[in-house]
Amino acid sequence: MTLDPKIPSGPLSDKWDRHRFDSKLVSPANRRKHTVIIVGTGLAGASAAASLGELGYNVLSFCIHDSPRRAHSIAAQGGINAAKNYQNDGDSIYRLFYDTIKGGDYRSREANVYRLAQTSVNIIDQCVAQGVPFAREYGGQLDNRSFGGAQVSRTFYARGQTGQQLLLGAYQSMMRQVAKGSVTMFAQREMLDVVLIDGKARGIICRNLVTGQLERYVADAVCLATGGYGTAYYLSTNAINSNVTAAWRAHKRGAYFANPCFTQIHPTCIPVSGDDQSKLTLMSESLRNDGRVWVPKNAGDKRPASEIPEAERDYYLERKYPSFGNLVPRDVASRNSKAVCDEGRGVGDSGLAVFLDFQNAIDRLGHATVAGRYGNLFDMYKKITDEDPYTVPMRIYPAIHYTMGGLWVDYNLMSTVPGLHVLGEANFSDHGANRLGASALMQGLADGYFVIPYTLAHYIASTPVEKATTDHAAFAESEDNVQSRIDRLLSVKGSKTPRALHRELGHLLWDEVGMSRTEAGLKRALARIPELREEFWQNVSVPGDANNLNKNLEYAGRVADYLEFGELLALDALHRTESCGGHFREESQTPDGEAKRDDDHFAYAAAWEFQGVGKTHELHKEQFVFENVKPTQRSYK
């Protein structure tokens, strides 16, 4: 089956404007008659709730935390892209579009990416109006810095707290609507199923994480903004509460899952320090503006950095990629870090780290300037490692970070389930096989502030739905399924904790579906994951009961979903016998070790349809058509 992305006709630059005009509207008086559920309160979810509430819809917003301010969007430190061209260095909407298509290794939809570049310029104005404290130059103008994958400075930032400040802007806008009564906030709720009536998404079943009670909510449409699935790997830069459950449960209800093998490895992470670690800490990619990445030239050189002279240092990114240097995209930087460590030139006790050195920048700019740009990041690094990056280089190593795969959506952000819209990282649409840095915040806010208000209105105006209540049989069936799964988890009473089984799955995925993949390794993963899943259901230990706060039960439910999703992740990686972006198949590389695409056979989004646990998914394809950018071998040299 070939999927229809519903891309508007006409020139690329006119598609969004034309589509907005052609889309049906809901009048202000009628909007209050319609209820919309939004699951997730990060940048995508909070901005969507704020926008739809402001328009007059009745919005039900669901947050897995005790407060939306704890959404994982706060961890995006480095910045947000926008094609403002304030630096007068040659940027434009088209260049941002081109850099994003190229950065994604030509595995994304042109129309969506161009729309993202168009709306980027409005995002900055919106956020400034909300009071987001972006950095400014001496004259008072908004400042910009560079980020990987671009040769212009287009990244707006608030020191190393950009995600936090943007989230506070969206949060305060949403809470204004809560005060006005157009948005109702439900904190500490976890969505465990999507309810379909007549084939359309009409509600959700969620669990109150404090009381344990299952709750039913009905609406005219549902929006998922629940982030990515990087925590399937156990160790990742994601928050512990980040998970795949909402997206996976929607997938099991008929929403196709696209390109799950496109997972991003971030090159600038504090290395693993021990076996008992539960997550990793990200150091912002913005540090690569002034930090220089290097390792010793000689394998096995364990001298402190200060004792290794310049002549015996290999600034390998600057050497191999003279055009971009340390600002190559994340996938390129990550693979090169792995390569030098595999050669025995890694630093630190484990040998799985490289240096990120700021001595040159401090000498050139002065301590105060560097502290002004990165001070809070340096402080965080020192608190975690007890090393001062002002005097010794940081040690970094790649780690699982963002996920470009997600639920398949068309141009309207609607999944294959009518009425189920998917925003931000939870969908697959904009980043291809590799996300450029500073684009996640951009996509989340674009989807929430500027896209979903139009496309959701069109769906509501053009798709009549019967009035329904939570007494409908579909809600009872869905709640029974959720309760049965909870009862099953509690009844096993085995001897292994969910964390132990999750750790084993994560190590398997990192080894076989991590920075590089091989056919043999992927087949090993596909053989082992069902065994782990069987062990989970035979031997997991979940103490406590369902009718109160039970963190073990929450976690066990998520691990159960990882053990189903992980099999699809490996299957997608096995089927894609090319290399592109974050998906690197060792069998498909150029002579100098770069990713080698196969445009003749894989220029499509692989959208998978659920057939049952343990059964092979059915593959559907959205063929990508490149009318404005000619796919070429990606080079940053």
XYZ file of C-alpha atoms in Angstrom:
637
model
C 0.000 0.000 0.000
C 1.279 3.449 -0.940
C 0.344 6.122 1.581
C -1.157 9.459 0.565
C 0.564 12.322 2.406
C -2.093 14.807 1.157
C 0.526 17.313 -0.001
C -1.093 20.439 -1.489
C -0.510 21.242 -5.146
C 1.360 24.259 -6.438
C 4.861 25.674 -5.985
C 6.681 24.668 -2.815
C 6.698 28.197 -1.396
C 2.921 28.540 -1.895
C 1.744 25.158 -0.604
C 1.115 26.124 3.009
C -0.554 29.446 2.205
C -2.770 27.783 -0.394
C -3.575 24.909 1.954
C -4.576 27.257 4.743
C -6.915 29.096 2.393
C -8.418 25.885 1.032
C -8.915 24.358 4.487
C -12.300 24.589 6.122
C -12.683 26.743 9.223
C -14.723 26.523 12.402
C -16.418 29.755 13.390
C -15.608 31.288 16.792
C -19.112 30.592 18.085
C -18.883 26.920 17.134
C -15.415 26.208 18.490
C -16.616 26.094 22.084
C -18.887 23.189 21.082
C -15.886 21.018 20.211
C -13.629 19.201 22.660
C -10.026 18.306 21.848
C -7.775 16.026 23.896
C -4.054 16.839 23.926
C -1.751 14.270 25.506
C 1.601 15.725 26.521
C 2.600 19.155 27.794
C 6.065 19.679 26.355
C 6.636 22.318 23.710
C 4.346 20.712 21.126
C 1.564 19.863 23.566
C 1.672 23.088 25.580
C 1.795 25.312 22.495
C -1.088 23.391 20.914
C -3.181 23.649 24.081
C -2.445 27.376 24.369
C -3.301 28.021 20.717
C -6.470 25.932 20.575
C -7.630 27.277 23.931
C -7.084 30.834 22.723
C -9.174 30.036 19.644
C -12.032 28.926 21.883
C -11.970 25.139 21.703
C -12.639 23.122 24.848
C -9.212 21.559 25.454
C -8.435 18.672 27.810
C -4.680 18.587 28.453
C -2.976 15.543 29.998
C 0.407 15.661 31.728
C 2.380 12.654 32.958
C 4.192 14.834 35.528
C 2.943 16.788 38.504
C 3.529 19.956 36.446
C 3.941 20.671 32.710
C 7.131 22.546 33.617
C 8.846 19.173 34.056
C 8.348 18.107 30.438
C 11.553 16.886 28.794
C 11.600 19.937 26.486
C 13.417 21.774 29.290
C 16.490 19.643 28.590
C 17.015 21.090 25.094
C 19.794 23.476 25.979
C 21.449 24.866 22.893
C 18.938 26.828 20.845
C 16.176 27.045 18.272
C 16.662 27.611 14.560
C 14.927 30.323 12.564
C 15.687 31.747 9.127
C 15.727 35.397 10.223
C 19.134 36.162 8.661
C 19.894 38.672 11.402
C 23.600 38.012 10.863
C 23.299 38.928 7.164
C 25.394 35.855 6.394
C 23.315 34.396 3.569
C 20.541 32.611 5.444
C 17.020 32.297 4.050
C 13.930 30.157 4.351
C 15.120 28.128 1.386
C 18.575 27.590 2.908
C 17.073 26.368 6.180
C 14.832 24.070 4.132
C 17.833 22.820 2.142
C 20.036 22.281 5.197
C 17.252 20.312 6.901
C 16.577 18.103 3.875
C 20.289 17.470 3.379
C 20.911 16.994 7.097
C 18.156 14.364 7.147
C 19.948 12.537 4.334
C 17.041 13.064 1.928
C 14.608 10.945 3.873
C 11.943 13.528 4.695
C 9.007 15.131 2.934
C 9.844 18.350 1.101
C 6.503 20.057 1.767
C 6.639 19.546 5.537
C 10.238 20.680 5.809
C 9.611 23.843 3.800
C 6.597 24.662 5.967
C 8.809 24.201 9.029
C 11.341 26.680 7.631
C 8.562 29.149 6.798
C 7.002 29.080 10.244
C 10.377 29.315 11.997
C 10.490 33.070 11.489
C 7.128 33.483 13.250
C 8.156 31.309 16.199
C 10.837 33.757 17.306
C 8.430 36.692 17.212
C 5.853 34.695 19.164
C 8.344 33.722 21.846
C 9.822 37.204 22.193
C 6.289 38.523 22.681
C 5.843 35.955 25.464
C 8.949 37.260 27.193
C 11.388 34.465 26.386
C 14.795 35.949 27.361
C 16.797 35.217 24.235
C 20.423 36.307 24.277
C 21.058 39.699 22.752
C 24.019 41.439 21.217
C 25.572 44.595 22.676
C 23.191 46.789 20.646
C 20.123 44.973 21.896
C 19.410 42.849 18.815
C 18.745 39.128 19.205
C 21.953 37.138 19.032
C 22.590 33.993 16.999
C 25.119 31.189 17.138
C 26.112 28.362 14.851
C 25.028 24.746 15.129
C 25.999 21.504 13.445
C 25.018 20.982 9.813
C 24.870 24.666 8.846
C 27.353 27.277 7.680
C 25.246 30.224 8.832
C 24.373 31.471 12.316
C 20.631 30.992 12.703
C 20.272 29.531 16.189
C 18.562 31.724 18.796
C 19.392 30.834 22.380
C 18.971 31.701 26.046
C 22.412 30.732 27.370
C 22.217 26.976 27.870
C 18.579 27.033 28.995
C 16.740 27.567 25.723
C 14.343 24.645 26.038
C 13.442 25.614 29.579
C 12.732 29.223 28.670
C 10.675 28.288 25.609
C 8.696 25.787 27.663
C 7.976 28.428 30.283
C 6.675 30.688 27.512
C 4.345 27.986 26.202
C 3.400 26.949 29.741
C 2.378 30.436 30.816
C 0.315 30.827 27.638
C -1.401 27.515 28.335
C -2.002 28.347 31.998
C -3.602 31.622 30.935
C -6.140 29.515 29.068
C -6.547 27.267 32.112
C -7.435 30.366 34.124
C -9.911 31.435 31.441
C -11.539 27.999 31.466
C -10.866 26.957 27.860
C -8.145 24.454 28.874
C -8.600 21.884 31.627
C -5.362 20.422 32.967
C -5.090 16.829 34.176
C -1.699 16.293 35.828
C -0.173 12.940 36.777
C -2.131 11.027 34.168
C -0.694 8.398 31.826
C -2.523 7.627 28.597
C -2.846 3.859 28.172
C -5.169 3.565 25.170
C -6.867 5.479 22.380
C -10.609 4.918 22.068
C -12.008 4.547 18.554
C -15.684 5.000 17.675
C -16.696 4.274 14.087
C -13.007 4.120 13.202
C -12.244 7.621 14.482
C -10.195 8.647 17.523
C -12.756 9.891 20.042
C -11.083 9.614 23.413
C -8.517 8.064 25.689
C -8.195 5.808 28.694
C -5.640 7.044 31.206
C -4.479 6.034 34.647
C -4.416 8.483 37.512
C -0.856 7.944 38.728
C -1.716 9.003 42.294
C -4.902 7.011 42.931
C -4.402 4.257 40.355
C -7.923 4.809 39.021
C -8.585 4.302 35.310
C -10.346 7.300 33.783
C -12.278 7.825 30.542
C -12.286 11.032 28.495
C -14.218 11.735 25.299
C -13.563 14.345 22.598
C -14.051 15.125 18.924
C -10.341 14.606 18.175
C -7.143 13.514 19.916
C -3.648 15.025 19.628
C -0.588 13.097 20.801
C 2.471 15.156 21.724
C 4.288 12.606 23.863
C 7.862 12.804 22.601
C 10.211 10.096 21.382
C 11.205 6.562 22.288
C 14.927 6.905 23.024
C 14.464 5.412 26.496
C 13.931 2.013 24.864
C 17.755 1.910 24.888
C 17.718 2.238 28.697
C 20.696 4.618 28.820
C 19.819 7.766 26.907
C 19.788 11.520 27.356
C 15.994 11.409 27.768
C 14.173 11.896 31.042
C 13.330 8.656 32.847
C 9.591 9.336 32.410
C 9.955 9.658 28.619
C 8.514 6.535 27.030
C 6.914 4.974 23.956
C 3.658 3.851 25.590
C 1.194 6.439 24.248
C 2.492 6.171 20.681
C 2.734 2.380 20.861
C -0.803 1.942 22.193
C -2.030 4.214 19.359
C -0.021 2.076 16.944
C -1.785 -1.037 18.202
C -5.085 0.733 17.475
C -4.163 1.252 13.821
C -1.754 4.209 13.624
C 1.185 3.237 11.408
C 4.673 3.603 12.915
C 7.188 5.105 10.479
C 10.976 4.766 10.321
C 11.603 3.579 13.908
C 15.238 2.750 13.010
C 15.974 6.478 12.559
C 17.314 7.121 16.058
C 19.772 9.918 16.674
C 23.050 9.472 18.491
C 24.129 12.768 20.072
C 27.912 13.280 19.990
C 28.177 15.523 23.060
C 27.176 13.442 26.072
C 28.959 12.884 29.374
C 30.341 9.318 29.092
C 28.931 6.352 31.008
C 30.514 6.166 34.448
C 29.204 2.883 35.858
C 26.941 -0.122 35.497
C 24.298 1.255 37.851
C 23.638 4.459 35.917
C 19.987 4.981 34.927
C 20.392 7.847 32.429
C 22.973 9.987 30.680
C 23.475 13.740 30.747
C 23.669 15.759 27.565
C 26.112 18.585 27.024
C 24.617 20.996 24.506
C 25.757 20.838 20.905
C 26.240 24.595 21.149
C 29.530 23.800 22.889
C 30.907 22.708 19.511
C 30.869 26.358 18.436
C 33.924 27.136 20.545
C 35.035 23.729 21.787
C 37.507 21.731 19.693
C 37.166 17.953 19.538
C 40.374 15.923 19.653
C 42.097 12.706 20.716
C 45.769 11.748 20.950
C 47.370 10.792 17.647
C 48.833 7.641 19.166
C 46.760 4.715 20.383
C 47.037 3.964 24.092
C 48.213 7.474 25.044
C 46.794 7.937 28.551
C 48.627 11.125 29.511
C 46.526 13.997 30.901
C 45.419 16.405 28.188
C 47.717 19.135 29.477
C 50.753 16.902 28.886
C 49.923 16.112 25.251
C 51.515 18.757 22.981
C 49.672 20.205 19.982
C 51.780 18.208 17.554
C 50.522 14.965 19.120
C 46.815 15.884 19.041
C 44.398 14.877 16.293
C 41.602 17.405 15.775
C 39.953 14.798 13.608
C 36.757 16.634 12.672
C 38.708 19.698 11.579
C 41.113 17.455 9.666
C 38.479 15.372 7.876
C 35.812 18.034 7.305
C 37.556 21.346 6.590
C 34.333 23.089 5.439
C 32.322 22.345 8.601
C 34.974 21.272 11.090
C 33.541 20.679 14.557
C 30.087 21.697 13.303
C 29.387 18.638 11.186
C 25.937 17.097 11.816
C 25.418 14.867 14.817
C 25.494 11.537 13.021
C 28.806 12.372 11.337
C 30.394 13.602 14.578
C 29.140 10.554 16.496
C 30.440 7.968 14.043
C 33.838 9.646 13.922
C 34.059 9.634 17.721
C 33.281 5.932 17.758
C 35.878 5.309 15.021
C 38.770 6.965 16.881
C 37.820 5.163 20.099
C 37.677 1.851 18.212
C 41.236 2.607 17.069
C 42.333 2.741 20.715
C 42.693 6.516 20.828
C 39.805 7.190 23.198
C 40.485 9.022 26.461
C 39.475 8.496 30.068
C 39.554 5.276 32.061
C 37.152 3.464 29.722
C 38.711 4.677 26.491
C 35.175 5.510 25.320
C 35.461 9.291 25.262
C 37.034 12.143 23.317
C 38.102 15.587 24.455
C 36.044 18.756 23.937
C 38.588 21.480 24.610
C 37.855 25.178 25.283
C 41.370 26.404 25.969
C 41.696 28.009 22.551
C 38.357 29.831 22.950
C 39.253 31.047 26.462
C 42.605 32.371 25.185
C 40.899 34.053 22.212
C 37.715 35.402 23.813
C 38.509 35.564 27.505
C 37.114 33.662 30.462
C 34.173 36.074 30.947
C 32.902 35.718 27.371
C 33.041 31.928 27.433
C 31.340 31.902 30.829
C 28.616 34.181 29.491
C 27.889 31.798 26.631
C 28.167 28.441 28.381
C 28.545 29.068 32.106
C 25.584 27.030 33.315
C 26.636 24.088 31.107
C 30.172 24.240 32.512
C 28.747 24.336 36.035
C 26.577 21.305 35.344
C 29.526 19.382 33.900
C 31.647 20.157 36.966
C 28.891 19.055 39.369
C 28.585 15.702 37.584
C 32.256 14.921 36.901
C 34.112 17.053 39.493
C 36.290 18.383 36.678
C 36.524 22.072 35.749
C 36.120 22.525 31.961
C 37.702 25.968 32.215
C 41.012 24.288 33.069
C 40.734 20.736 31.637
C 38.894 19.571 28.505
C 35.459 18.010 28.812
C 35.214 14.302 28.043
C 32.297 13.405 25.781
C 30.972 10.348 23.966
C 27.894 9.699 21.780
C 24.612 8.561 23.327
C 21.035 7.889 22.260
C 19.189 11.195 22.121
C 16.381 12.134 19.721
C 14.222 9.859 17.578
C 13.347 10.878 14.043
C 10.953 7.958 13.630
C 7.449 8.123 15.043
C 3.822 7.707 14.136
C 3.229 8.364 10.438
C 1.293 11.551 9.718
C 0.168 13.292 6.557
C 0.632 16.984 5.757
C -2.187 17.764 8.205
C -0.344 15.980 11.048
C -3.022 13.293 11.093
C -2.113 9.639 11.529
C -3.697 6.721 9.690
C -6.394 6.765 12.394
C -8.854 9.544 11.480
C -8.966 12.201 14.161
C -5.682 11.144 15.761
C -3.170 13.932 15.197
C 0.479 13.607 16.234
C 2.758 16.571 16.994
C 6.441 17.138 17.683
C 8.894 14.302 18.234
C 6.073 11.761 18.444
C 5.580 11.989 14.657
C 8.056 11.099 11.939
C 7.613 13.937 9.517
C 10.286 16.630 9.400
C 13.786 15.404 10.197
C 14.419 12.459 7.899
C 17.196 10.131 8.988
C 19.026 12.710 11.134
C 17.808 15.798 12.972
C 19.921 18.908 12.744
C 20.624 20.463 16.104
C 18.240 23.215 17.281
C 15.413 21.908 15.088
C 13.471 19.899 17.701
C 12.257 23.013 19.527
C 11.445 24.553 16.169
C 9.281 21.604 15.078
C 7.449 21.276 18.384
C 6.454 24.939 18.433
C 5.675 25.056 14.707
C 3.292 22.110 15.045
C 1.602 23.507 18.142
C 1.421 27.225 17.445
C 1.085 27.416 13.672
C 0.062 24.111 12.058
C -2.462 22.231 14.203
C -4.835 25.215 14.646
C -5.500 25.112 10.875
C -5.389 21.387 10.187
C -7.473 20.394 13.218
C -10.113 22.974 12.289
C -10.283 21.495 8.792
C -10.757 17.992 10.219
C -13.500 19.089 12.612
C -15.316 21.128 9.957
C -15.158 18.402 7.309
C -15.686 15.284 9.459
C -19.018 15.150 11.266
C -18.942 12.901 14.338
C -21.836 11.589 16.350
C -22.184 12.886 19.881
C -20.652 10.341 22.249
C -20.139 9.901 25.969
C -17.783 7.797 28.044
C -20.636 5.308 28.493
C -20.128 4.140 24.920
C -19.242 0.445 24.566
C -15.905 1.350 22.957
C -14.765 2.971 26.209
C -15.757 -0.076 28.230
C -13.888 -2.400 25.849
C -10.783 -0.225 25.935
C -10.802 0.112 29.718
C -11.198 -3.651 30.096
C -8.129 -4.203 27.899
C -6.080 -1.767 29.954
C -7.211 -3.300 33.236
C -6.444 -6.821 31.995
C -2.881 -5.797 31.150
C -2.422 -4.226 34.586
C -3.814 -7.335 36.299
C -1.482 -9.516 34.264
C 1.550 -7.454 35.258
C 0.692 -7.712 38.937
C -0.064 -11.443 38.794
C 3.311 -12.689 37.512
C 5.137 -12.270 40.842
C 8.497 -13.325 39.434
C 12.009 -12.558 40.593
C 13.369 -10.011 38.059
C 12.726 -6.296 38.327
C 11.449 -4.380 35.295
C 14.627 -2.296 35.463
C 16.882 -5.341 35.124
C 14.968 -6.535 32.064
C 14.896 -3.028 30.607
C 18.656 -2.731 31.096
C 19.219 -5.988 29.231
C 16.991 -4.850 26.358
C 18.739 -1.483 26.246
C 22.215 -2.998 26.087
C 21.058 -5.306 23.299
C 19.618 -2.420 21.287
C 22.742 -0.291 21.829
C 25.048 -3.110 20.738
C 23.042 -4.257 17.714
C 20.848 -1.280 16.719
C 23.031 1.561 17.961
C 25.690 3.655 16.219
C 26.265 0.977 13.591
C 24.175 -1.992 12.509
C 24.917 -5.195 10.631
C 22.630 -7.842 9.194
C 24.005 -10.453 11.580
C 23.635 -8.194 14.623
C 20.089 -7.214 13.746
C 19.113 -10.846 13.330
C 20.628 -11.574 16.737
C 18.493 -8.794 18.212
C 15.358 -10.077 16.496
C 16.004 -13.538 17.914
C 16.740 -12.314 21.440
C 13.984 -9.705 21.935
C 11.079 -12.223 21.840
C 12.971 -14.331 24.369
C 13.347 -11.301 26.649
C 9.680 -10.499 26.215
C 8.716 -14.046 27.185
C 11.011 -13.856 30.205
C 9.390 -10.587 31.212
C 5.882 -12.028 31.227
C 7.031 -15.164 33.028
C 9.395 -13.694 35.615
C 8.819 -9.962 36.179
C 8.369 -8.754 39.741
C 5.864 -5.909 40.214
C 5.124 -5.356 43.917
C 2.217 -3.338 45.268
C -1.284 -3.034 43.879
C -3.056 -1.108 41.150
C -5.217 1.179 43.273
C -2.692 3.697 44.513
C 0.623 5.329 43.652
C 2.766 2.503 42.266
C 5.926 3.553 40.425
C 6.877 -0.094 39.855
C 3.636 -0.713 37.978
C 4.069 2.425 35.863
C 7.587 1.406 34.919
C 6.685 -2.219 34.224
C 3.963 -1.167 31.785
C 6.437 0.943 29.861
C 9.043 -1.818 29.744
C 6.399 -4.207 28.410
C 5.817 -1.752 25.552
C 9.558 -1.360 24.925
C 9.816 -5.141 24.557
C 7.186 -5.058 21.818
C 8.436 -1.881 20.169
C 12.107 -2.965 20.218
C 11.312 -5.789 17.837
C 9.860 -3.338 15.303
C 12.879 -1.061 15.741
C 15.232 -3.891 14.806
C 12.971 -5.111 11.992
C 12.909 -1.663 10.381
C 16.701 -1.440 10.628
C 17.094 -4.891 9.069
C 14.773 -4.152 6.158
C 16.596 -0.884 5.268
C 19.788 -2.221 3.718
C 21.128 1.260 3.005
C 22.902 3.697 5.309
C 21.407 7.126 5.873
C 21.776 9.642 8.671
C 21.434 7.997 12.071
C 20.888 4.582 10.466
C 24.347 3.261 9.586
C 24.548 -0.209 8.051
C 28.168 -1.310 7.949
C 27.469 -3.182 4.715
C 26.565 0.116 3.018
C 29.328 2.708 3.337
C 31.627 4.663 1.062
C 35.352 3.827 0.900
C 36.083 6.609 3.424
C 33.463 5.349 5.883
C 30.555 7.706 5.183
C 26.903 6.633 4.954
C 25.970 5.302 1.519
C 22.303 5.738 0.582
C 20.333 3.671 -1.916
C 17.893 6.135 -3.428
C 16.711 3.678 -6.070
C 15.283 1.307 -3.471
C 14.787 3.210 -0.206
C 13.691 6.779 -0.950
C 10.559 6.284 1.108
C 9.148 6.361 4.603
C 8.644 2.838 5.892
C 5.297 2.874 7.705
C 4.513 -0.312 9.603
C 1.047 -1.655 10.395
C 0.555 -3.662 13.588
C -0.523 -7.270 13.058
C -0.300 -8.578 16.612
C 2.399 -9.105 19.241
C 5.041 -11.476 17.885
C 3.642 -11.268 14.356
C 5.469 -9.571 11.494
C 4.297 -6.031 10.823
C 2.970 -5.176 7.375
C 5.056 -2.610 5.486
C 3.479 0.372 3.737
C 5.463 3.021 1.895
C 5.293 6.739 1.327
C 7.502 7.373 -1.674
C 9.420 10.641 -1.393
C 9.396 12.901 -4.439
C 12.176 15.491 -4.640
C 11.160 18.287 -6.975
C 13.213 21.100 -5.459
C 16.318 19.460 -3.999
C 18.247 16.860 -5.938
C 19.456 14.049 -3.643
C 23.240 13.835 -3.773
C 25.859 12.072 -1.725
C 25.903 14.051 1.512
C 29.272 15.701 2.068
C 30.462 18.123 4.738
C 34.053 18.283 3.525
